[in-house]
Short mmCIF file of C-alpha atoms and ligand atoms in Angstrom, two decimals:
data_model
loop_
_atom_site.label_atom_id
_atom_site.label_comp_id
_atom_site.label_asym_id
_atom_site.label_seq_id
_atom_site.Cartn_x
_atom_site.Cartn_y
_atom_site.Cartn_z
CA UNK E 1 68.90 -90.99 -95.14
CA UNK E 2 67.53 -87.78 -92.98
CA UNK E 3 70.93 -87.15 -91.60
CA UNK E 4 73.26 -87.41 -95.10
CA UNK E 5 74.69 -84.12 -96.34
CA UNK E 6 72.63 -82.69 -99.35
CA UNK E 7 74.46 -80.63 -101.97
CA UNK E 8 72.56 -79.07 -104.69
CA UNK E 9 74.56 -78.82 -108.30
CA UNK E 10 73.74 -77.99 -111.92
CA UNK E 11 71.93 -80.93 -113.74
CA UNK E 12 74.86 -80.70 -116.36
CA UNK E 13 77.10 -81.85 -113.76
CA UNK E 14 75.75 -85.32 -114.22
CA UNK E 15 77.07 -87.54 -117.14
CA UNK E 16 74.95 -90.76 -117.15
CA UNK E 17 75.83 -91.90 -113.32
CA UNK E 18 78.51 -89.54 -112.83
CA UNK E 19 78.52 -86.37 -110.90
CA UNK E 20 81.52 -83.98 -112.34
CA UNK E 21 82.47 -81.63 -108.81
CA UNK E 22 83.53 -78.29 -108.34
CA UNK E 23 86.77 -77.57 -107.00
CA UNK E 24 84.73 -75.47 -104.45
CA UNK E 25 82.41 -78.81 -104.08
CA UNK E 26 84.88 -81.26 -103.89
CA UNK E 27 87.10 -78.68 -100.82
CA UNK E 28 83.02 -78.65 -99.64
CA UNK E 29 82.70 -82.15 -99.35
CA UNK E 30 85.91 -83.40 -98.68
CA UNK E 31 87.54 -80.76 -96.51
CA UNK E 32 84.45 -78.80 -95.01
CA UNK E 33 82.08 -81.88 -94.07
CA UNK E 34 84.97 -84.59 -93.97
CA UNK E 35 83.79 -86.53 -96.35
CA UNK E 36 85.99 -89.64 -97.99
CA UNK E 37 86.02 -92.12 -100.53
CA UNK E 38 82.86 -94.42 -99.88
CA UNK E 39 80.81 -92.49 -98.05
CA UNK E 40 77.49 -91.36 -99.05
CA UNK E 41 75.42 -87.77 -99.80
CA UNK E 42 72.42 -87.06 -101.69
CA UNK E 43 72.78 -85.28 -104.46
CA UNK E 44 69.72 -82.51 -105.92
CA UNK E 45 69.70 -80.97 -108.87
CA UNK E 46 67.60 -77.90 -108.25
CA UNK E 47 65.16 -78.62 -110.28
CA UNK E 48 63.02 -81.53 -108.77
CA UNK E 49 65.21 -84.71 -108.30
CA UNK E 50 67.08 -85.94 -105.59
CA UNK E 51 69.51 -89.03 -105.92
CA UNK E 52 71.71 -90.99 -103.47
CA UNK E 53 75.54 -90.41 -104.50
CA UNK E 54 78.73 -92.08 -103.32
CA UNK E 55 82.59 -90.23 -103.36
CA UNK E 56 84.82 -91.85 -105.49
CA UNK E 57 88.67 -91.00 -106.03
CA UNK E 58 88.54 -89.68 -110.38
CA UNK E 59 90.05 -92.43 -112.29
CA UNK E 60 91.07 -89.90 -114.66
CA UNK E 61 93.31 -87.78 -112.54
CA UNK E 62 91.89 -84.72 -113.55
CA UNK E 63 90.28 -83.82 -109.94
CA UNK E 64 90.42 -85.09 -106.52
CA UNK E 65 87.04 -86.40 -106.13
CA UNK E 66 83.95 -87.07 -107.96
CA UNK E 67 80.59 -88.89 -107.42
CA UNK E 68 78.59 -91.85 -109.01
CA UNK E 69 74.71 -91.32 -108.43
CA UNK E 70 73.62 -94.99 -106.55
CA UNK E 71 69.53 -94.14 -106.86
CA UNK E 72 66.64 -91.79 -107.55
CA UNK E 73 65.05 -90.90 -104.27
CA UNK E 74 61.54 -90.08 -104.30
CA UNK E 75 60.84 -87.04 -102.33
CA UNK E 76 57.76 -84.73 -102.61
CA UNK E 77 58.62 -81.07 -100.73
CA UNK E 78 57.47 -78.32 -102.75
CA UNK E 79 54.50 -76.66 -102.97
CA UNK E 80 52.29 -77.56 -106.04
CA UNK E 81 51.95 -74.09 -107.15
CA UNK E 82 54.50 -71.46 -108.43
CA UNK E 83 54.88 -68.53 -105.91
CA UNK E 84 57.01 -65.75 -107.18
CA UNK E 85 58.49 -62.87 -104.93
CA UNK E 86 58.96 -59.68 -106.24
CA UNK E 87 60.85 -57.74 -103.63
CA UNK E 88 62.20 -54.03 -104.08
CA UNK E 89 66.07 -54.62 -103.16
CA UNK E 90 65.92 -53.41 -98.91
CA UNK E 91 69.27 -51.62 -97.47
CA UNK E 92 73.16 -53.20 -97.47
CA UNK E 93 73.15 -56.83 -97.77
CA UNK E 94 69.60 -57.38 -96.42
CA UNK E 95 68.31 -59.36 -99.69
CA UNK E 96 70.78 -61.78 -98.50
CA UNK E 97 68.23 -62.83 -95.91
CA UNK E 98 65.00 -62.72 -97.66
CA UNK E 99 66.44 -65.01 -100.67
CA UNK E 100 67.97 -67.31 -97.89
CA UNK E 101 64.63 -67.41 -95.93
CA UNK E 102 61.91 -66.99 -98.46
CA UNK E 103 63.87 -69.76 -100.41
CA UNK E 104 63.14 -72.10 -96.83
CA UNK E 105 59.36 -71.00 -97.32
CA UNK E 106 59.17 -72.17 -100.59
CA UNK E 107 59.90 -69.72 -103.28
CA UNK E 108 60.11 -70.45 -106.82
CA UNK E 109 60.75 -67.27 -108.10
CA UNK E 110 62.85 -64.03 -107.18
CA UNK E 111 62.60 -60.86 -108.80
CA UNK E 112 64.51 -58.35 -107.33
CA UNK E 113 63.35 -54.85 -108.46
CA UNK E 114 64.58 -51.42 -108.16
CA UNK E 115 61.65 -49.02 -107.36
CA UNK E 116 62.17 -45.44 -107.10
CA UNK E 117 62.48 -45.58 -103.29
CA UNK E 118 64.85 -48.32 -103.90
CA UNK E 119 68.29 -46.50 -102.09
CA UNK E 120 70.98 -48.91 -103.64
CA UNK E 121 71.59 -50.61 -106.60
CA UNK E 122 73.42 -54.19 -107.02
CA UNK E 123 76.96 -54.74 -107.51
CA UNK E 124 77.12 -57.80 -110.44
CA UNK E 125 78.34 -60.10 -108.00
CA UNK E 126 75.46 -60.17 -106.01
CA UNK E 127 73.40 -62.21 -108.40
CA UNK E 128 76.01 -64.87 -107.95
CA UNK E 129 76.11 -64.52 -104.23
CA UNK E 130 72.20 -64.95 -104.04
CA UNK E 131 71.89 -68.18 -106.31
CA UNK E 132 74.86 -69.57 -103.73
CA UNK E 133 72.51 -68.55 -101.01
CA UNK E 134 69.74 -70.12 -102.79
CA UNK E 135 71.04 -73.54 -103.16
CA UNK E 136 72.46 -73.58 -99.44
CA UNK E 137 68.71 -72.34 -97.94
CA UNK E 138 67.51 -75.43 -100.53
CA UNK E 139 69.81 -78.41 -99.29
CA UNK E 140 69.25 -77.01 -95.77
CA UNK E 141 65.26 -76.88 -96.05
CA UNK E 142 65.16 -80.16 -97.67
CA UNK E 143 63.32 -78.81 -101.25
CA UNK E 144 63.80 -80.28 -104.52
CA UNK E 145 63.79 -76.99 -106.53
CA UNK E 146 66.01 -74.61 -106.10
CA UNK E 147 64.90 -71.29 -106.96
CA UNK E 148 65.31 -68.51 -109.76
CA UNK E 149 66.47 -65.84 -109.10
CA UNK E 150 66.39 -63.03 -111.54
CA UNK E 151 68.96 -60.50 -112.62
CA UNK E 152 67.98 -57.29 -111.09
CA UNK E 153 65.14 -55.21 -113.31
CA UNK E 154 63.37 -51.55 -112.91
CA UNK E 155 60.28 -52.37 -111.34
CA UNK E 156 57.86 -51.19 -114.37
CA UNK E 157 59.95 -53.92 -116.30
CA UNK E 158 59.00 -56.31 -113.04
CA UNK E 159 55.17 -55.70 -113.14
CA UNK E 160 55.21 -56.25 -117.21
CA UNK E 161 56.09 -59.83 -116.46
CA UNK E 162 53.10 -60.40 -115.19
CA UNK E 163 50.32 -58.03 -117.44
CA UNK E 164 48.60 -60.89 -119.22
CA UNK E 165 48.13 -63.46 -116.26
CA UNK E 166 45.23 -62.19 -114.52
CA UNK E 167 42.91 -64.09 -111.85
CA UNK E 168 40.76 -65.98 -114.06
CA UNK E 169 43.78 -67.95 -114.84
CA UNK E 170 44.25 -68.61 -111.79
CA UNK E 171 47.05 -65.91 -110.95
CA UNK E 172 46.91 -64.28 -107.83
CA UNK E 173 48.79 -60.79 -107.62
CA UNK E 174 49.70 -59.24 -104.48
CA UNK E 175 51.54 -55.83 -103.90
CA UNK E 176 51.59 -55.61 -99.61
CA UNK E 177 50.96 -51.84 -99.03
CA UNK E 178 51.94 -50.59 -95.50
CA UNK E 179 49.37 -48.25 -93.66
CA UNK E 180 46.10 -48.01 -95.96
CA UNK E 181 43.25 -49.97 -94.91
CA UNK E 182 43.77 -52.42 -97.85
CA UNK E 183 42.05 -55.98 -96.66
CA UNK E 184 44.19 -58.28 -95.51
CA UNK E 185 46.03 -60.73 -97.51
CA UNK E 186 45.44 -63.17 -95.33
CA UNK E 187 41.66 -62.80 -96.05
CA UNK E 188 42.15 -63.33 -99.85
CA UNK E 189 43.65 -65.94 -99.53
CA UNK E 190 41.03 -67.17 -97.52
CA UNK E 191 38.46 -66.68 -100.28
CA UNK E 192 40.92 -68.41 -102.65
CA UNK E 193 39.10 -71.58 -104.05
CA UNK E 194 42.07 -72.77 -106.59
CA UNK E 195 45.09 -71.23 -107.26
CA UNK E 196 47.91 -72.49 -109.70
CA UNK E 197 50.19 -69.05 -108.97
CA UNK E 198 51.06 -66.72 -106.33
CA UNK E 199 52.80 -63.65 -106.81
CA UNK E 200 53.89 -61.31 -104.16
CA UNK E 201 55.44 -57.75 -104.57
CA UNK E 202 56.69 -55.95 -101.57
CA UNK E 203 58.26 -52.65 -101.17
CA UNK E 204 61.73 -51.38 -99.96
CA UNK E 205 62.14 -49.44 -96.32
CA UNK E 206 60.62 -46.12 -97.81
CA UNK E 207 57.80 -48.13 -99.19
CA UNK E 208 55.84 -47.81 -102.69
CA UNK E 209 55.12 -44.44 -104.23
CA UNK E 210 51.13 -44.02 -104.94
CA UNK E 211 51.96 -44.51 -108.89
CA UNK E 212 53.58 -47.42 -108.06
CA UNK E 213 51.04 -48.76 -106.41
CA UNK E 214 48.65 -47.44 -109.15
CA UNK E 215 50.85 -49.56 -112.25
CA UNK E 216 50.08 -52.32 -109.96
CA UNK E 217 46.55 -52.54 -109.67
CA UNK E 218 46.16 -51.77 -113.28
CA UNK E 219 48.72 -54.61 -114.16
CA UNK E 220 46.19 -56.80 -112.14
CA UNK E 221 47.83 -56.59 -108.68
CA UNK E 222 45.07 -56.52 -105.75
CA UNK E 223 46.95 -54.50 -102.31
CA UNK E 224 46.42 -56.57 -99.55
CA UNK E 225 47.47 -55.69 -95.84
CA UNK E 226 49.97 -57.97 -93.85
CA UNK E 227 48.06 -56.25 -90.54
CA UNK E 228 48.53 -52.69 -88.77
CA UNK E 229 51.93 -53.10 -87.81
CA UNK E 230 54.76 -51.68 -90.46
CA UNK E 231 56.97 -54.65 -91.09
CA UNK E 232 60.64 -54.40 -92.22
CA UNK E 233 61.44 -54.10 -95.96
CA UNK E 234 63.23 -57.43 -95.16
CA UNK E 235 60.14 -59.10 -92.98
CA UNK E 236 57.34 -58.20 -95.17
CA UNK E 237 58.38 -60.98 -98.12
CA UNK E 238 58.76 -63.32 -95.20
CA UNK E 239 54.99 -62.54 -93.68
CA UNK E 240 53.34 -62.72 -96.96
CA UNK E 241 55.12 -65.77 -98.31
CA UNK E 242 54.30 -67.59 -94.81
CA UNK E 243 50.44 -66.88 -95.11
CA UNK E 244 50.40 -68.37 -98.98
CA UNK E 245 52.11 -71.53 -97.85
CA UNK E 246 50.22 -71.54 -94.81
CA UNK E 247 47.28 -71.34 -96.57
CA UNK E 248 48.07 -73.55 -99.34
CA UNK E 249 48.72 -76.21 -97.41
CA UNK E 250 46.34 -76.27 -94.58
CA UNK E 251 43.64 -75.91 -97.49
CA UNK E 252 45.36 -77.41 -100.75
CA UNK E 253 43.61 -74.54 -102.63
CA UNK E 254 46.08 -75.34 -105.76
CA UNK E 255 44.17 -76.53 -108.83
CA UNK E 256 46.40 -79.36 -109.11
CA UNK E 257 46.02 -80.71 -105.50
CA UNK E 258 46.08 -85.08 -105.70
CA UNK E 259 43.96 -84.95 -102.27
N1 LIG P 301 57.96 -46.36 -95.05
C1 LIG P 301 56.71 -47.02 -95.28
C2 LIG P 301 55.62 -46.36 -94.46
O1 LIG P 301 55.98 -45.68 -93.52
O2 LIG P 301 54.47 -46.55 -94.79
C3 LIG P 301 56.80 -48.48 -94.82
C4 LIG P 301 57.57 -49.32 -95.73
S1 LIG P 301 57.80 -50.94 -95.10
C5 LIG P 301 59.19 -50.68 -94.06
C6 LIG P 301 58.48 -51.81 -96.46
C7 LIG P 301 57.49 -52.62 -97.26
O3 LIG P 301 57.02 -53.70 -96.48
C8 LIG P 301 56.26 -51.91 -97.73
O4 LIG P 301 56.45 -51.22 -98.94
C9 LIG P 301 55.25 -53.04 -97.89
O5 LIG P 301 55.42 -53.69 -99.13
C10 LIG P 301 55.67 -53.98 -96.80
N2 LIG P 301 54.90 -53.82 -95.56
C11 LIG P 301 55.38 -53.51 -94.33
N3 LIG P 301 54.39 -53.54 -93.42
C12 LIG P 301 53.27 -53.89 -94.08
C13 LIG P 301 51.93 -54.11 -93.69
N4 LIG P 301 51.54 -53.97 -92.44
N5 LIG P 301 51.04 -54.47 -94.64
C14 LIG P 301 51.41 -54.62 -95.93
N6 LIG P 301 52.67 -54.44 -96.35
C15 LIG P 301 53.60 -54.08 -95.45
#
């Protein structure tokens, strides 16, 4: 099972035990991977469930290929806990990379924001591109949830999201600030004794203003350190989502935790 191909679609690609392909999935499957009538992939829906699927030629004529869904595999990747990145969009096509590789991490949530240090704003496409990168860094990482990714807002619209969750709900709100002596996140997290939500905001390469630092801690945010070094715009989200899962798991701080 480890070594079948995994390709992630949208649930309303599935009819009962059919799986209706893409042109761009079928040429993916067929062309790309070699894949033939008979043989076997697993098939994920993004949001949690994981089946074994065999090609089949469509009866109907309409397409080349499609897929019947054999069985539900039971899997168990994620991380109990929602953990939401809020990332001020870094240079050229650098988000590319943190949805890619916070996605492997564990990610359930992307909010890319445009600060006022923010140097470029998104062409439309790009929310496509992402949500392709998305389900590729899913199948690859073996997860069952693929995540969401959100079109593009201002950051004050970003930190508004979150004004009514605060910790004694067991939200935790971090905004990484580079160079104050902030404590480290790391140390928090630490001190964490149950958790059911992470959330993360890091700043792009000129870093946060003071006010936006400010709205942050009066939205409920808490500015942590990721150490003394200055990280990349683009390695920051990747050090403070590593430390939460690292964390999380070594600990199984979540509230919901079966152990
Ligand atoms: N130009 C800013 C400066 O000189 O202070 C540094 C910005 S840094 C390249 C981009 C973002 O990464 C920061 O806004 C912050 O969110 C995060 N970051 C980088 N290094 C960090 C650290 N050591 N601790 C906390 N956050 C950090």
């Amino acid at each position: 099972m480890a070594d079948l191909q995994r390709l992630a679609i949208a649930p309303q690609q599935i009819d009962r035990q059919q799986v209706f392909l893409t042109v761009e999935q079928q040429h993916y499957l067929g062309r790309v991977l070699r894949l033939g009538v008979g043989d076997q992939f697993i098939v994920m829906d993004g949001k949690g469930k994981w089946w074994l699927a065999k090609l089949t030629p469509d009866i109907s004529g309409k397409t080349e290929l499609t897929a019947v869904l054999e069985q539900e595999i039971s899997i168990q990747n994620e991380l109990p806990i929602e953990l939401i990145l809020i990332s001020a969009l870094p240079k050229g096509n650098n988000f590319d990379e943190v949805v890619r590789q916070s996605t492997e991490l564990g990610v359930t949530h992307i909010l890319p924001v445009i600060s006022s240090r923010t140097l470029l704003k998104p062409s439309p496409q790009k929310l496509k591109r992402w949500g392709k990168i998305a389900n590729e860094a899913a199948e690859q990482s073996e997860r069952q949830v693929v995540p969401k990714i959100r079109e593009t807002v201002e950051y004050s619209a970003a930190l508004s999201l979150f004004e009514h969750q605060n910790l004694s709900t067991k939200y935790h709100k971090y905004i990484c600030v580079a160079r104050n002596n902030y404590p480290l996140l790391l140390e928090n997290l630490l001190d964490t004794e149950s958790v059911e939500s992470v959330v993360i905001a890091t700043g792009p390469e000129g870093g946060w203003t003071n006010a936006e630092i400010e709205a942050a801690i009066a939205t409920g945010f808490q500015a942590v350190s990721l150490g003394k070094r200055i990280l990349r715009a683009v390695t920051a989200p990747l050090v403070a989502l590593s430390l939460v899962t690292g964390v999380l798991e070594r600990q199984k701080i979540y509230s919901n935790s079966d152990s």
